[in-house]
PDB file of C-alpha atoms and ligand atoms in Angstrom:
ATOM      1  CA  MET A   1      16.223 -33.080  24.442  1.00 55.00           C
ATOM      2  CA  SER A   2      18.653 -33.879  21.642  1.00 70.00           C
ATOM      3  CA  LEU A   3      22.146 -34.960  22.703  1.00 80.00           C
ATOM      4  CA  THR A   4      23.524 -35.021  19.277  1.00 91.00           C
ATOM      5  CA  THR A   5      23.967 -32.205  16.769  1.00 95.00           C
ATOM      6  CA  THR A   6      21.108 -31.694  14.435  1.00 95.00           C
ATOM      7  CA  ALA A   7      21.419 -30.432  10.967  1.00 97.00           C
ATOM      8  CA  LEU A   8      18.664 -28.032  10.190  1.00 97.00           C
ATOM      9  CA  PHE A   9      19.989 -27.638   6.673  1.00 98.00           C
ATOM     10  CA  GLU A  10      22.822 -29.193   4.640  1.00 97.00           C
ATOM     11  CA  SER A  11      23.475 -28.489   0.982  1.00 96.00           C
ATOM     12  CA  PRO A  12      25.709 -30.470  -1.409  1.00 92.00           C
ATOM     13  CA  GLY A  13      28.000 -27.402  -1.538  1.00 89.00           C
ATOM     14  CA  GLY A  14      28.849 -27.816   2.119  1.00 91.00           C
ATOM     15  CA  HIS A  15      26.783 -25.093   3.654  1.00 98.00           C
ATOM     16  CA  ARG A  16      25.517 -26.412   6.934  1.00 98.00           C
ATOM     17  CA  ASN A  17      23.206 -25.077   9.689  1.00 98.00           C
ATOM     18  CA  LEU A  18      23.653 -27.068  12.916  1.00 97.00           C
ATOM     19  CA  LEU A  19      21.839 -27.029  16.285  1.00 97.00           C
ATOM     20  CA  LEU A  20      24.296 -28.133  18.745  1.00 96.00           C
ATOM     21  CA  PRO A  21      23.434 -30.624  21.429  1.00 89.00           C
ATOM     22  CA  ASP A  22      21.406 -29.553  24.540  1.00 85.00           C
ATOM     23  CA  HIS A  23      24.277 -29.790  26.882  1.00 75.00           C
ATOM     24  CA  ALA A  24      22.532 -28.188  29.848  1.00 68.00           C
ATOM     25  CA  ALA A  25      19.156 -30.339  29.647  1.00 63.00           C
ATOM     26  CA  GLY A  26      17.544 -30.456  33.057  1.00 64.00           C
ATOM     27  CA  ASP A  27      19.723 -27.702  34.510  1.00 72.00           C
ATOM     28  CA  ALA A  28      18.250 -24.905  36.697  1.00 78.00           C
ATOM     29  CA  ALA A  29      19.235 -22.417  34.114  1.00 84.00           C
ATOM     30  CA  VAL A  30      16.796 -21.874  31.260  1.00 86.00           C
ATOM     31  CA  GLN A  31      17.314 -24.211  28.338  1.00 87.00           C
ATOM     32  CA  ALA A  32      19.347 -22.365  25.661  1.00 90.00           C
ATOM     33  CA  ASN A  33      19.958 -23.418  21.911  1.00 94.00           C
ATOM     34  CA  GLN A  34      23.471 -22.874  20.317  1.00 96.00           C
ATOM     35  CA  HIS A  35      23.483 -22.675  16.459  1.00 98.00           C
ATOM     36  CA  LEU A  36      26.367 -23.079  14.187  1.00 98.00           C
ATOM     37  CA  ILE A  37      26.532 -21.869  10.460  1.00 98.00           C
ATOM     38  CA  VAL A  38      29.335 -23.342   8.322  1.00 98.00           C
ATOM     39  CA  HIS A  39      30.198 -22.287   4.809  1.00 98.00           C
ATOM     40  CA  GLY A  40      33.480 -22.402   2.894  1.00 97.00           C
ATOM     41  CA  GLY A  41      35.609 -23.554   5.858  1.00 96.00           C
ATOM     42  CA  GLU A  42      34.335 -20.614   8.095  1.00 98.00           C
ATOM     43  CA  GLY A  43      31.850 -20.848  11.021  1.00 98.00           C
ATOM     44  CA  MET A  44      29.596 -18.537  12.938  1.00 98.00           C
ATOM     45  CA  ILE A  45      28.404 -19.483  16.340  1.00 98.00           C
ATOM     46  CA  LEU A  46      25.153 -17.689  17.369  1.00 98.00           C
ATOM     47  CA  ASP A  47      24.379 -16.865  21.009  1.00 97.00           C
ATOM     48  CA  PRO A  48      27.073 -19.135  22.371  1.00 96.00           C
ATOM     49  CA  GLY A  49      25.686 -19.255  25.933  1.00 93.00           C
ATOM     50  CA  GLY A  50      27.062 -19.269  29.452  1.00 93.00           C
ATOM     51  CA  HIS A  51      29.849 -20.993  31.399  1.00 92.00           C
ATOM     52  CA  LYS A  52      27.946 -24.278  31.986  1.00 90.00           C
ATOM     53  CA  VAL A  53      27.822 -25.126  28.194  1.00 93.00           C
ATOM     54  CA  TYR A  54      31.068 -23.281  27.086  1.00 95.00           C
ATOM     55  CA  ALA A  55      33.517 -26.159  26.997  1.00 95.00           C
ATOM     56  CA  LYS A  56      31.190 -28.579  25.228  1.00 95.00           C
ATOM     57  CA  ALA A  57      29.785 -26.044  22.789  1.00 96.00           C
ATOM     58  CA  LEU A  58      33.338 -24.995  21.838  1.00 97.00           C
ATOM     59  CA  ALA A  59      34.646 -28.580  21.438  1.00 97.00           C
ATOM     60  CA  GLU A  60      31.505 -29.532  19.413  1.00 96.00           C
ATOM     61  CA  SER A  61      31.947 -26.301  17.188  1.00 97.00           C
ATOM     62  CA  LEU A  62      35.578 -26.900  16.510  1.00 97.00           C
ATOM     63  CA  ALA A  63      34.861 -30.591  15.844  1.00 97.00           C
ATOM     64  CA  GLN A  64      32.236 -29.683  13.273  1.00 97.00           C
ATOM     65  CA  LEU A  65      34.547 -27.145  11.605  1.00 97.00           C
ATOM     66  CA  GLY A  66      37.322 -29.600  11.267  1.00 96.00           C
ATOM     67  CA  SER A  67      40.083 -27.877   9.283  1.00 96.00           C
ATOM     68  CA  GLY A  68      37.947 -24.757   9.079  1.00 97.00           C
ATOM     69  CA  SER A  69      37.952 -21.883  11.651  1.00 98.00           C
ATOM     70  CA  LEU A  70      35.283 -19.996  13.710  1.00 98.00           C
ATOM     71  CA  LYS A  71      35.089 -16.563  12.018  1.00 98.00           C
ATOM     72  CA  TYR A  72      32.266 -15.006  13.847  1.00 98.00           C
ATOM     73  CA  ILE A  73      30.546 -15.050  17.325  1.00 98.00           C
ATOM     74  CA  PHE A  74      27.059 -13.542  17.008  1.00 98.00           C
ATOM     75  CA  LEU A  75      25.470 -11.985  19.928  1.00 98.00           C
ATOM     76  CA  SER A  76      21.729 -11.139  19.515  1.00 98.00           C
ATOM     77  CA  HIS A  77      21.807  -9.091  22.621  1.00 98.00           C
ATOM     78  CA  GLN A  78      23.298  -8.664  26.046  1.00 97.00           C
ATOM     79  CA  ASP A  79      21.676 -11.467  28.335  1.00 96.00           C
ATOM     80  CA  PRO A  80      23.806 -13.873  30.322  1.00 95.00           C
ATOM     81  CA  ASP A  81      22.555 -16.956  28.566  1.00 93.00           C
ATOM     82  CA  ILE A  82      24.016 -15.411  25.349  1.00 96.00           C
ATOM     83  CA  VAL A  83      27.165 -13.516  26.433  1.00 97.00           C
ATOM     84  CA  ALA A  84      28.361 -14.894  29.774  1.00 96.00           C
ATOM     85  CA  ALA A  85      31.254 -17.141  28.197  1.00 97.00           C
ATOM     86  CA  LEU A  86      32.227 -14.677  25.565  1.00 98.00           C
ATOM     87  CA  ASN A  87      35.747 -14.201  26.935  1.00 98.00           C
ATOM     88  CA  GLY A  88      36.464 -17.959  26.701  1.00 98.00           C
ATOM     89  CA  TRP A  89      35.238 -17.903  23.076  1.00 98.00           C
ATOM     90  CA  LEU A  90      37.433 -15.057  22.141  1.00 98.00           C
ATOM     91  CA  LEU A  91      40.539 -16.400  23.987  1.00 97.00           C
ATOM     92  CA  SER A  92      40.158 -19.890  22.481  1.00 97.00           C
ATOM     93  CA  THR A  93      39.570 -18.846  18.834  1.00 98.00           C
ATOM     94  CA  ASP A  94      40.430 -16.006  16.493  1.00 98.00           C
ATOM     95  CA  ALA A  95      36.769 -15.262  15.921  1.00 98.00           C
ATOM     96  CA  VAL A  96      35.360 -11.549  15.802  1.00 98.00           C
ATOM     97  CA  ALA A  97      32.321 -11.174  18.039  1.00 98.00           C
ATOM     98  CA  TRP A  98      29.484  -8.951  16.734  1.00 98.00           C
ATOM     99  CA  ALA A  99      26.949  -7.449  19.196  1.00 98.00           C
ATOM    100  CA  PRO A 100      24.368  -4.700  19.015  1.00 98.00           C
ATOM    101  CA  ALA A 101      26.137  -1.396  19.336  1.00 98.00           C
ATOM    102  CA  LEU A 102      23.985  -0.316  22.349  1.00 98.00           C
ATOM    103  CA  TRP A 103      25.614  -3.033  24.408  1.00 98.00           C
ATOM    104  CA  LEU A 104      29.295  -2.744  23.326  1.00 97.00           C
ATOM    105  CA  ARG A 105      30.374  -0.905  26.645  1.00 95.00           C
ATOM    106  CA  PHE A 106      28.128  -3.147  28.886  1.00 97.00           C
ATOM    107  CA  ILE A 107      29.350  -6.582  27.677  1.00 97.00           C
ATOM    108  CA  PRO A 108      32.838  -6.062  28.936  1.00 96.00           C
ATOM    109  CA  HIS A 109      31.478  -6.380  32.536  1.00 96.00           C
ATOM    110  CA  PHE A 110      30.993  -9.969  31.873  1.00 95.00           C
ATOM    111  CA  GLY A 111      34.899 -10.007  32.178  1.00 95.00           C
ATOM    112  CA  ILE A 112      36.581  -9.571  28.703  1.00 96.00           C
ATOM    113  CA  ASP A 113      40.282  -9.499  28.688  1.00 96.00           C
ATOM    114  CA  LYS A 114      42.086  -6.438  27.224  1.00 95.00           C
ATOM    115  CA  TYR A 115      43.981  -8.711  24.828  1.00 95.00           C
ATOM    116  CA  VAL A 116      40.717  -9.723  23.033  1.00 97.00           C
ATOM    117  CA  ILE A 117      38.500  -6.639  23.568  1.00 97.00           C
ATOM    118  CA  ASP A 118      39.302  -5.302  20.176  1.00 97.00           C
ATOM    119  CA  ARG A 119      37.524  -8.345  18.562  1.00 98.00           C
ATOM    120  CA  LEU A 120      34.168  -7.260  20.112  1.00 98.00           C
ATOM    121  CA  LYS A 121      32.617  -5.181  17.250  1.00 98.00           C
ATOM    122  CA  PRO A 122      29.337  -3.132  16.982  1.00 98.00           C
ATOM    123  CA  ILE A 123      26.363  -3.916  14.897  1.00 98.00           C
ATOM    124  CA  PRO A 124      24.807  -0.730  13.802  1.00 98.00           C
ATOM    125  CA  ASP A 125      20.988  -0.072  14.809  1.00 98.00           C
ATOM    126  CA  GLU A 126      19.973  -0.505  11.222  1.00 98.00           C
ATOM    127  CA  GLY A 127      21.635  -3.933  10.866  1.00 98.00           C
ATOM    128  CA  MET A 128      24.279  -4.997   8.468  1.00 98.00           C
ATOM    129  CA  TYR A 129      25.623  -7.843   6.242  1.00 98.00           C
ATOM    130  CA  LEU A 130      28.555 -10.324   6.832  1.00 98.00           C
ATOM    131  CA  SER A 131      30.277 -12.756   4.570  1.00 98.00           C
ATOM    132  CA  LEU A 132      30.805 -16.170   5.764  1.00 98.00           C
ATOM    133  CA  GLY A 133      33.157 -18.024   3.519  1.00 97.00           C
ATOM    134  CA  GLY A 134      31.477 -16.216   0.590  1.00 97.00           C
ATOM    135  CA  ALA A 135      27.868 -16.711   1.692  1.00 98.00           C
ATOM    136  CA  GLU A 136      26.044 -13.659   2.719  1.00 98.00           C
ATOM    137  CA  LEU A 137      24.356 -13.462   6.136  1.00 98.00           C
ATOM    138  CA  MET A 138      21.794 -10.650   6.941  1.00 98.00           C
ATOM    139  CA  ILE A 139      21.909  -9.064  10.382  1.00 98.00           C
ATOM    140  CA  LEU A 140      18.418  -7.731  10.955  1.00 98.00           C
ATOM    141  CA  PRO A 141      17.006  -5.169  13.524  1.00 98.00           C
ATOM    142  CA  ALA A 142      14.813  -6.788  16.227  1.00 98.00           C
ATOM    143  CA  HIS A 143      14.943  -4.048  18.776  1.00 98.00           C
ATOM    144  CA  PHE A 144      12.613  -4.254  21.854  1.00 98.00           C
ATOM    145  CA  LEU A 145      12.043  -8.030  21.009  1.00 98.00           C
ATOM    146  CA  HIS A 146      13.050  -8.174  23.744  1.00 96.00           C
ATOM    147  CA  SER A 147      16.126  -6.203  24.326  1.00 98.00           C
ATOM    148  CA  VAL A 148      16.263  -2.431  23.506  1.00 98.00           C
ATOM    149  CA  GLY A 149      19.254  -3.318  21.273  1.00 98.00           C
ATOM    150  CA  ASN A 150      18.532  -6.586  19.595  1.00 98.00           C
ATOM    151  CA  MET A 151      19.528  -8.315  16.340  1.00 98.00           C
ATOM    152  CA  HIS A 152      18.501 -11.509  14.371  1.00 98.00           C
ATOM    153  CA  VAL A 153      20.375 -13.449  11.715  1.00 98.00           C
ATOM    154  CA  TYR A 154      18.687 -14.350   8.306  1.00 98.00           C
ATOM    155  CA  ASP A 155      20.718 -16.898   6.238  1.00 98.00           C
ATOM    156  CA  PRO A 156      19.530 -16.656   2.562  1.00 98.00           C
ATOM    157  CA  THR A 157      21.233 -19.893   1.682  1.00 98.00           C
ATOM    158  CA  SER A 158      19.329 -22.171   4.098  1.00 98.00           C
ATOM    159  CA  LYS A 159      16.499 -19.647   4.397  1.00 98.00           C
ATOM    160  CA  ILE A 160      16.587 -20.103   8.249  1.00 98.00           C
ATOM    161  CA  LEU A 161      15.793 -16.936  10.403  1.00 98.00           C
ATOM    162  CA  TYR A 162      17.530 -17.148  13.839  1.00 98.00           C
ATOM    163  CA  SER A 163      15.017 -15.260  15.888  1.00 98.00           C
ATOM    164  CA  GLY A 164      16.800 -15.095  19.426  1.00 97.00           C
ATOM    165  CA  ASP A 165      14.157 -14.940  22.112  1.00 97.00           C
ATOM    166  CA  LEU A 166      11.353 -14.340  19.711  1.00 98.00           C
ATOM    167  CA  GLY A 167       9.568 -17.704  19.403  1.00 98.00           C
ATOM    168  CA  ALA A 168      11.110 -18.880  22.520  1.00 97.00           C
ATOM    169  CA  SER A 169       9.290 -21.763  24.186  1.00 96.00           C
ATOM    170  CA  VAL A 170       9.683 -23.272  27.762  1.00 93.00           C
ATOM    171  CA  GLY A 171       8.310 -26.795  28.293  1.00 93.00           C
ATOM    172  CA  SER A 172       7.033 -27.445  24.775  1.00 94.00           C
ATOM    173  CA  PRO A 173       5.821 -31.016  24.108  1.00 95.00           C
ATOM    174  CA  ASP A 174       8.428 -30.767  21.202  1.00 95.00           C
ATOM    175  CA  GLY A 175      11.305 -29.800  23.534  1.00 93.00           C
ATOM    176  CA  CYS A 176      13.925 -28.256  21.268  1.00 93.00           C
ATOM    177  CA  GLY A 177      13.052 -30.173  18.197  1.00 95.00           C
ATOM    178  CA  ALA A 178      10.731 -29.279  15.388  1.00 97.00           C
ATOM    179  CA  VAL A 179       7.306 -27.943  16.314  1.00 98.00           C
ATOM    180  CA  THR A 180       4.835 -30.813  15.250  1.00 97.00           C
ATOM    181  CA  ASP A 181       1.573 -29.355  16.617  1.00 97.00           C
ATOM    182  CA  PHE A 182       1.404 -25.506  16.584  1.00 98.00           C
ATOM    183  CA  ASP A 183      -1.780 -25.241  18.741  1.00 98.00           C
ATOM    184  CA  ALA A 184      -0.282 -27.571  21.354  1.00 98.00           C
ATOM    185  CA  HIS A 185       2.876 -25.638  21.141  1.00 98.00           C
ATOM    186  CA  VAL A 186       1.448 -22.151  21.892  1.00 98.00           C
ATOM    187  CA  PRO A 187       0.917 -22.437  25.708  1.00 98.00           C
ATOM    188  CA  SER A 188       4.718 -22.917  26.154  1.00 97.00           C
ATOM    189  CA  MET A 189       5.320 -19.577  24.298  1.00 98.00           C
ATOM    190  CA  ARG A 190       2.374 -17.344  25.360  1.00 98.00           C
ATOM    191  CA  GLY A 191       3.527 -16.355  28.929  1.00 97.00           C
ATOM    192  CA  PHE A 192       7.189 -15.679  27.910  1.00 97.00           C
ATOM    193  CA  HIS A 193       6.226 -13.438  25.009  1.00 98.00           C
ATOM    194  CA  GLU A 194       3.463 -11.504  26.949  1.00 98.00           C
ATOM    195  CA  ARG A 195       6.042 -10.588  29.495  1.00 98.00           C
ATOM    196  CA  TYR A 196       9.524 -10.674  27.948  1.00 98.00           C
ATOM    197  CA  MET A 197       8.530  -8.780  24.752  1.00 98.00           C
ATOM    198  CA  VAL A 198       8.221  -5.022  25.076  1.00 98.00           C
ATOM    199  CA  SER A 199       5.731  -3.804  22.485  1.00 97.00           C
ATOM    200  CA  SER A 200       3.001  -5.152  20.244  1.00 98.00           C
ATOM    201  CA  LYS A 201       4.056  -2.476  17.716  1.00 98.00           C
ATOM    202  CA  ALA A 202       7.480  -3.828  17.653  1.00 98.00           C
ATOM    203  CA  LEU A 203       6.116  -7.348  17.015  1.00 98.00           C
ATOM    204  CA  ARG A 204       3.980  -5.975  14.007  1.00 98.00           C
ATOM    205  CA  GLY A 205       7.014  -4.121  12.404  1.00 98.00           C
ATOM    206  CA  TRP A 206       9.124  -7.385  12.835  1.00 98.00           C
ATOM    207  CA  THR A 207       6.494  -9.664  11.108  1.00 98.00           C
ATOM    208  CA  ALA A 208       6.055  -7.248   8.245  1.00 98.00           C
ATOM    209  CA  MET A 209       9.875  -7.276   7.662  1.00 98.00           C
ATOM    210  CA  VAL A 210       9.945 -11.044   7.870  1.00 98.00           C
ATOM    211  CA  ARG A 211       7.043 -11.554   5.504  1.00 98.00           C
ATOM    212  CA  GLY A 212       9.195  -9.799   2.760  1.00 98.00           C
ATOM    213  CA  LEU A 213      11.929 -12.433   3.172  1.00 98.00           C
ATOM    214  CA  ASP A 214      11.713 -16.071   1.868  1.00 98.00           C
ATOM    215  CA  VAL A 215      11.828 -17.857   5.282  1.00 98.00           C
ATOM    216  CA  GLN A 216      11.447 -21.563   5.460  1.00 98.00           C
ATOM    217  CA  CYS A 217      12.493 -21.997   9.109  1.00 98.00           C
ATOM    218  CA  ILE A 218      12.493 -19.941  12.211  1.00 98.00           C
ATOM    219  CA  ALA A 219      14.898 -21.076  14.942  1.00 98.00           C
ATOM    220  CA  PRO A 220      14.625 -19.406  18.286  1.00 98.00           C
ATOM    221  CA  GLN A 221      17.278 -19.364  21.065  1.00 96.00           C
ATOM    222  CA  HIS A 222      15.008 -21.420  23.638  1.00 95.00           C
ATOM    223  CA  GLY A 223      12.936 -24.450  22.811  1.00 95.00           C
ATOM    224  CA  ALA A 224      11.453 -25.728  19.588  1.00 97.00           C
ATOM    225  CA  TYR A 225      11.867 -24.427  16.054  1.00 98.00           C
ATOM    226  CA  PHE A 226       9.286 -23.840  13.234  1.00 98.00           C
ATOM    227  CA  GLN A 227      10.166 -25.758  10.121  1.00 98.00           C
ATOM    228  CA  GLY A 228       8.246 -25.240   6.786  1.00 98.00           C
ATOM    229  CA  PRO A 229       6.098 -22.522   5.436  1.00 97.00           C
ATOM    230  CA  GLU A 230       2.992 -23.724   7.306  1.00 97.00           C
ATOM    231  CA  ARG A 231       4.543 -23.504  10.768  1.00 98.00           C
ATOM    232  CA  VAL A 232       6.422 -20.312   9.834  1.00 98.00           C
ATOM    233  CA  GLY A 233       3.089 -18.847   8.657  1.00 98.00           C
ATOM    234  CA  ARG A 234       1.141 -19.840  11.850  1.00 98.00           C
ATOM    235  CA  PHE A 235       3.880 -18.392  13.912  1.00 98.00           C
ATOM    236  CA  LEU A 236       3.781 -14.964  12.171  1.00 98.00           C
ATOM    237  CA  ASP A 237       0.042 -15.028  12.236  1.00 98.00           C
ATOM    238  CA  TRP A 238       0.015 -15.852  15.931  1.00 98.00           C
ATOM    239  CA  LEU A 239       2.542 -12.897  16.661  1.00 98.00           C
ATOM    240  CA  ASP A 240       0.273 -10.512  14.593  1.00 98.00           C
ATOM    241  CA  THR A 241      -2.629 -10.968  17.195  1.00 97.00           C
ATOM    242  CA  LEU A 242      -0.528 -11.026  20.272  1.00 98.00           C
ATOM    243  CA  GLU A 243      -0.533  -8.114  22.905  1.00 98.00           C
ATOM    244  CA  VAL A 244       2.643  -8.110  24.922  1.00 98.00           C
ATOM    245  CA  GLY A 245       4.696  -6.053  27.318  1.00 98.00           C
ATOM    246  CA  LEU A 246       3.662  -2.282  27.746  1.00 97.00           C
ATOM    247  CA  ASP A 247       0.409  -2.937  25.934  1.00 96.00           C
ATOM    248  CA  ARG A 248      -0.523  -5.244  28.738  1.00 97.00           C
ATOM    249  CA  MET A 249       1.252  -3.590  31.688  1.00 96.00           C
ATOM    250  CA  ALA A 250       0.956   0.137  31.247  1.00 94.00           C
ATOM    251  CA  ASP A 251      -0.638   0.429  34.607  1.00 95.00           C
ATOM    252  CA  CYS A 252       2.176  -1.479  36.483  1.00 96.00           C
ATOM    253  CA  TYR A 253       3.898   1.641  37.809  1.00 97.00           C
ATOM    254  CA  ARG A 254       2.442   1.633  41.275  1.00 96.00           C
ATOM    255  CA  VAL A 255       4.082   1.441  44.724  1.00 97.00           C
ATOM    256  CA  PRO A 256       3.409  -2.183  45.828  1.00 96.00           C
ATOM    257  CA  PRO A 257       0.972  -2.741  48.647  1.00 95.00           C
ATOM    258  CA  ARG A 258       2.621  -3.898  52.048  1.00 96.00           C
ATOM    259  CA  PRO A 259       1.966  -7.547  53.081  1.00 93.00           C
TER     260      PRO A 259
HETATM  261 FE1   FE B   1      17.110 -12.465  26.350  1.00 75.72          FE
END
């Protein structure tokens, strides 16, 4: 578990893709990655997380931004490990938070002050584009993977795809670093994907979309990331063979037996 910020990409022009330190390592809560993209003096924090990491993730983000400012807070979906500390991020910065339109009226239940609620904006179902300091970011549909309203971010400058819960691993030999041995890494992903992902059809649609992009790195919200075309390709191939969610559990709708 890394206790320092890791640069997944850094260009001479100042474009930076940073994986923040794992502030909650060893906690009872599921490990979660916070990513920061910086370009032209502006930043986007992705899936900033809950209250236990809020203060440290905010301080590290502001330190990395220096004289720049946080422009966007990206929320891939509505889960607490992503959204719980949103009110603090909105109160402490002038950033605009973008979340899937489907969840816009549910997220305020986490406790969003009326003074900042106008800065929570809907991402339409089909996705959209955002400009970060002049660099384009693509917001891609990832519905049912796993949330019914779910979005991912593709950064064409770094060629990094931020895949939220897709590609998540728990207990990988690589921790939250780069995957070194794909076959050894698979057991840390399989159970999570088979149960948390909704539909194999959704997986196939997503991999087809991603194969049309130039992706050099896939960075999930939990666990290790896939660096380079070989690892990215192995991951996409693995997803194309995986049966998940309803395709495994269509017969689960039964009254449970009494003990
Ligand atoms: Fe989730």
